[in-house]
Short mmCIF file of N, CA, C and O in Angstrom, two decimals:
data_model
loop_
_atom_site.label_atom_id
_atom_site.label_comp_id
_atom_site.label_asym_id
_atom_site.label_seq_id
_atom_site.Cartn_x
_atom_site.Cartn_y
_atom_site.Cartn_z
N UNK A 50 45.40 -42.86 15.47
CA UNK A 50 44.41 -41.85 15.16
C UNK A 50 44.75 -40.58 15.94
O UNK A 50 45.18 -40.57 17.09
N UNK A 51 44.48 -39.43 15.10
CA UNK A 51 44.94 -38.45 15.95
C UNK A 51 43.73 -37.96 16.49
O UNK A 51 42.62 -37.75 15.98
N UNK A 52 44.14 -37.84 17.56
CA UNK A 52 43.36 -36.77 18.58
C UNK A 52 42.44 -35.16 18.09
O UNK A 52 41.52 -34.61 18.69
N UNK A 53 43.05 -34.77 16.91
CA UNK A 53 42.56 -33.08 15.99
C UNK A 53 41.16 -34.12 15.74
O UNK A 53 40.07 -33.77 16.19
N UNK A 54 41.30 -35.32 15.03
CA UNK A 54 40.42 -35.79 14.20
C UNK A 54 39.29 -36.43 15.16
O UNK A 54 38.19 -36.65 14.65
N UNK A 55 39.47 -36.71 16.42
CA UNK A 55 38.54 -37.25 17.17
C UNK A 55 37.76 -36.16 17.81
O UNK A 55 36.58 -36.28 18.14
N UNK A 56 38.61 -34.92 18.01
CA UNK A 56 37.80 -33.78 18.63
C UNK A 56 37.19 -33.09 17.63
O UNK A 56 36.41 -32.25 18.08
N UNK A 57 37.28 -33.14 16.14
CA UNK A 57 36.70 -32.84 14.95
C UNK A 57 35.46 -33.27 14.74
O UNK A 57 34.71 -32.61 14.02
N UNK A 58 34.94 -34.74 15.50
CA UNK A 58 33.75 -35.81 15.03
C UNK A 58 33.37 -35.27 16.60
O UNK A 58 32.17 -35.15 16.84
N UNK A 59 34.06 -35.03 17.38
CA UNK A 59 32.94 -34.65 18.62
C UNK A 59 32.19 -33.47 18.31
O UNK A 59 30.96 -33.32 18.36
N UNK A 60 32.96 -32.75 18.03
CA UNK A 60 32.63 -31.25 17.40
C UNK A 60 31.21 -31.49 16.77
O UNK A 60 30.15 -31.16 17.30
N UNK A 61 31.32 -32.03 15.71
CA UNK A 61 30.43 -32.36 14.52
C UNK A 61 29.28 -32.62 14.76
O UNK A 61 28.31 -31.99 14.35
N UNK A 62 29.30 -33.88 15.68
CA UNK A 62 28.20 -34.36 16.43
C UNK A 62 27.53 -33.40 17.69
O UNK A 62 26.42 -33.80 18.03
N UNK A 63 27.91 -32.48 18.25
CA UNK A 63 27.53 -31.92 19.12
C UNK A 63 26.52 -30.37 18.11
O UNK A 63 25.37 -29.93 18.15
N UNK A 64 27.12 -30.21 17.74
CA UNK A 64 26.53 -29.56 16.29
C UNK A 64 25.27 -29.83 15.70
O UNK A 64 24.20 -29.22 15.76
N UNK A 65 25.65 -30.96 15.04
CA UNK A 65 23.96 -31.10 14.52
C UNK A 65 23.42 -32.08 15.92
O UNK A 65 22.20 -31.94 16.00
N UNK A 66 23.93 -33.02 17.03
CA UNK A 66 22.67 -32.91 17.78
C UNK A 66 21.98 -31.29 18.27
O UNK A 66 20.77 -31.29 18.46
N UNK A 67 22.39 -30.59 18.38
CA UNK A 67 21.50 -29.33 18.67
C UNK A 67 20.80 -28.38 17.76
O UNK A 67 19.81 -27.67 17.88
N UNK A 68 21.83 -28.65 16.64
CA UNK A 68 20.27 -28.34 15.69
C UNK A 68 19.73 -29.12 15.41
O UNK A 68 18.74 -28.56 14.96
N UNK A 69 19.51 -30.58 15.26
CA UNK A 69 18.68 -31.33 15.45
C UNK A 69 17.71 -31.12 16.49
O UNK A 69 16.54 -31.19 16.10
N UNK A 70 17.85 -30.91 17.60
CA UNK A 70 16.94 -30.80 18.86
C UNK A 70 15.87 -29.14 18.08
O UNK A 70 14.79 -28.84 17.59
N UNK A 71 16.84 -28.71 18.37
CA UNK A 71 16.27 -26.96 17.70
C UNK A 71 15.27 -27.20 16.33
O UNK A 71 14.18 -26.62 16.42
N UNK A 72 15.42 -27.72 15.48
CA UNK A 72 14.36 -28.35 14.55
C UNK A 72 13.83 -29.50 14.88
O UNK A 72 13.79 -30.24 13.89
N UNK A 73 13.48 -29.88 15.62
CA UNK A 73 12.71 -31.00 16.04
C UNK A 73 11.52 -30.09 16.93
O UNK A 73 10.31 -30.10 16.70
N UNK A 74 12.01 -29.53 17.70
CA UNK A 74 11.19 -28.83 18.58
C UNK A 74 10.40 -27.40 17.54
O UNK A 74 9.29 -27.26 18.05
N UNK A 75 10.51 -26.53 16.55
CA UNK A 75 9.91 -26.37 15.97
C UNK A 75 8.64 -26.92 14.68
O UNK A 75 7.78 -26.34 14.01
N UNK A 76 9.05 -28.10 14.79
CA UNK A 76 8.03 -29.04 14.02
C UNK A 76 8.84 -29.37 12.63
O UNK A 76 8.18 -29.89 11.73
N UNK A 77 10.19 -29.11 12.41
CA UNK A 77 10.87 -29.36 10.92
C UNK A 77 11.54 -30.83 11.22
O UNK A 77 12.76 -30.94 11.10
N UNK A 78 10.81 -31.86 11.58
CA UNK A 78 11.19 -33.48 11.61
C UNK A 78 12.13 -33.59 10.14
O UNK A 78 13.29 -34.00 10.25
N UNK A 79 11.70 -33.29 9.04
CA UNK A 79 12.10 -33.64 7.90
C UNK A 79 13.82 -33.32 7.65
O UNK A 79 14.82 -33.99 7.38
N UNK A 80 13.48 -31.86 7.91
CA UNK A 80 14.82 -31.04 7.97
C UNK A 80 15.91 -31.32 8.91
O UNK A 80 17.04 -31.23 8.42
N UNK A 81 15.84 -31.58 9.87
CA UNK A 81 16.07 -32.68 11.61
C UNK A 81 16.64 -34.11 10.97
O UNK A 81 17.83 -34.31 11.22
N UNK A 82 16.04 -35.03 10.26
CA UNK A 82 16.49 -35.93 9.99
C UNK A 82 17.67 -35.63 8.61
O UNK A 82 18.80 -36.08 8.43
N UNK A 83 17.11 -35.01 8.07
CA UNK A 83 18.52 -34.65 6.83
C UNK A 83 20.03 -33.65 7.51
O UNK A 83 21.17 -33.44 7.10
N UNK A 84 19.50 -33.37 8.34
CA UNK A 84 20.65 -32.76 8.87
C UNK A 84 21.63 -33.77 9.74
O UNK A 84 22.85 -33.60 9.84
N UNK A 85 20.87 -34.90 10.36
CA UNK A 85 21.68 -35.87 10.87
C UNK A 85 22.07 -36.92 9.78
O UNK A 85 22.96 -37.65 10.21
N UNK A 86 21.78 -37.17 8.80
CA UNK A 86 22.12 -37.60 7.75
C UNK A 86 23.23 -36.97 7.44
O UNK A 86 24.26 -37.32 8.01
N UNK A 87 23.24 -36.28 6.81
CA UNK A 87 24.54 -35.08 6.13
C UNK A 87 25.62 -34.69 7.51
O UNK A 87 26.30 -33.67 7.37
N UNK A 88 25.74 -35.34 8.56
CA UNK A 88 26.58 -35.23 9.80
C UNK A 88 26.97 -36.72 9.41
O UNK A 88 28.19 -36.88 9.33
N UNK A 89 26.37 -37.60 9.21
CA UNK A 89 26.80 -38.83 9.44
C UNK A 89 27.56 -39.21 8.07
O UNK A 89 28.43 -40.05 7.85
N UNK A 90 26.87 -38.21 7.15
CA UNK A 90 27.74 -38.63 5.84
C UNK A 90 29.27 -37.73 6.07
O UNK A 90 30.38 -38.11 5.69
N UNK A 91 29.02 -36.71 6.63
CA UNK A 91 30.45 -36.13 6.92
C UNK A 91 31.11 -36.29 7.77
O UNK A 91 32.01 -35.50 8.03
N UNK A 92 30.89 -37.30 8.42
CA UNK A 92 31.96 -38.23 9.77
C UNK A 92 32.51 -39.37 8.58
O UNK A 92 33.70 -39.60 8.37
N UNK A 93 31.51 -39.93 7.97
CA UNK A 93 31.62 -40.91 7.18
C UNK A 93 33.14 -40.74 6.51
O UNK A 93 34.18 -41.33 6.79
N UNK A 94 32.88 -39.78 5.60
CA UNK A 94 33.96 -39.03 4.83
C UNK A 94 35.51 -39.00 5.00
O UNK A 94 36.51 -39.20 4.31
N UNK A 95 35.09 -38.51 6.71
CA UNK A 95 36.44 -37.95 7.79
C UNK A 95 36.95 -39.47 7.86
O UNK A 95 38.09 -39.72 7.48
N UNK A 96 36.19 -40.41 8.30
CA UNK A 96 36.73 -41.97 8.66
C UNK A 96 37.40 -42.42 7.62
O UNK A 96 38.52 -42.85 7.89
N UNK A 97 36.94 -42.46 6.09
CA UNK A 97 37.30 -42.66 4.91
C UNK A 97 38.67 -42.81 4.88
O UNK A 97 39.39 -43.80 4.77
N UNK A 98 38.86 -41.78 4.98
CA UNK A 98 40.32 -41.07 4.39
C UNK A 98 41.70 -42.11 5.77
O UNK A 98 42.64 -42.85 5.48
N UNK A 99 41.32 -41.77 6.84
CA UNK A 99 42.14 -42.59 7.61
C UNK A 99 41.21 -44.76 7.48
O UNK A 99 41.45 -45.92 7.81
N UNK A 100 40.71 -44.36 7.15
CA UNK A 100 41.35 -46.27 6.35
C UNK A 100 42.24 -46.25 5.51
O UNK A 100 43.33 -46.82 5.52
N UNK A 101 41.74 -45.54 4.69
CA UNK A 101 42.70 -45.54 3.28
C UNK A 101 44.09 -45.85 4.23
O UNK A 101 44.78 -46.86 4.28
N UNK A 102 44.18 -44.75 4.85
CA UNK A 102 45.82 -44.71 5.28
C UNK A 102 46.44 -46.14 6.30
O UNK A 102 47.56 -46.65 6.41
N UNK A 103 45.19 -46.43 6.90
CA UNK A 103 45.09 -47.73 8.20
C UNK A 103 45.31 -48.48 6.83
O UNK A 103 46.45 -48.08 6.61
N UNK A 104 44.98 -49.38 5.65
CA UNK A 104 45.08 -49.70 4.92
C UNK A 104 46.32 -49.87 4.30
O UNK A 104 46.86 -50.96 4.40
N UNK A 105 46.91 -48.89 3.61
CA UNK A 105 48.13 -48.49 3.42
C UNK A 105 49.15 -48.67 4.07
O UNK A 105 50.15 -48.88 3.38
N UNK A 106 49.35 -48.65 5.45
CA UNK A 106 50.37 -49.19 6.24
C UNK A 106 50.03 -50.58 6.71
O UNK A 106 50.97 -51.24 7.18
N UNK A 107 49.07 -51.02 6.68
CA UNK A 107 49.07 -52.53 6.62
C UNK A 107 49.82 -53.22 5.62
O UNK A 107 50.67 -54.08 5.87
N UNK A 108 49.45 -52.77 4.26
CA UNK A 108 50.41 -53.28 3.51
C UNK A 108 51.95 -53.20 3.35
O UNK A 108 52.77 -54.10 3.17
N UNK A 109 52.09 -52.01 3.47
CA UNK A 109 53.61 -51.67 3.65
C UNK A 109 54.59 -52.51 5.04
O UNK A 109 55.81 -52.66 5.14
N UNK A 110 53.19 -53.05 6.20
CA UNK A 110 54.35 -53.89 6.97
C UNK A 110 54.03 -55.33 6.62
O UNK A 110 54.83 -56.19 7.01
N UNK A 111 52.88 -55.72 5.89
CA UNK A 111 52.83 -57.17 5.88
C UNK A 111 53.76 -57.30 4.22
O UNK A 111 54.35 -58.36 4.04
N UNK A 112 53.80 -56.58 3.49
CA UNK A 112 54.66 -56.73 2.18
C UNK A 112 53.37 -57.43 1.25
O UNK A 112 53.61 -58.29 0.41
N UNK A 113 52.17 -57.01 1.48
CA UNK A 113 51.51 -57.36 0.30
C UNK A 113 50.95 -56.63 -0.87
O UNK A 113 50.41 -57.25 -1.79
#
């Protein structure tokens, strides 16, 4: 795993926890929770793509 991609999901997360905090503390709970949603779906995303590939070289060394 590269390192761009791990400081990418720290990034991410440091992000919406503070606008999370920042809408939480104005009273937008609703907006607060969809925003950590839509962070988690876009880490989600980022992970995706390196299985595929973790995946892909599994097969290529086991020959299946």
């Amino acid at each position: 795993m590269e390192i761009g991609l791990i400081m990418k999901i720290a990034g991410i997360g440091l992000v919406v926890a503070m606008a999370h905090q920042v809408l939480s503390r104005t009273g937008r709970e609703e907006q607060a929770t969809l925003l950590s949603l839509a962070g988690v779906v876009v880490v989600l995303i980022m992970i995706v793509s390196q299985l595929d590939e973790l995946f892909t070289e599994l097969k290529s060394v086991f020959g299946l």
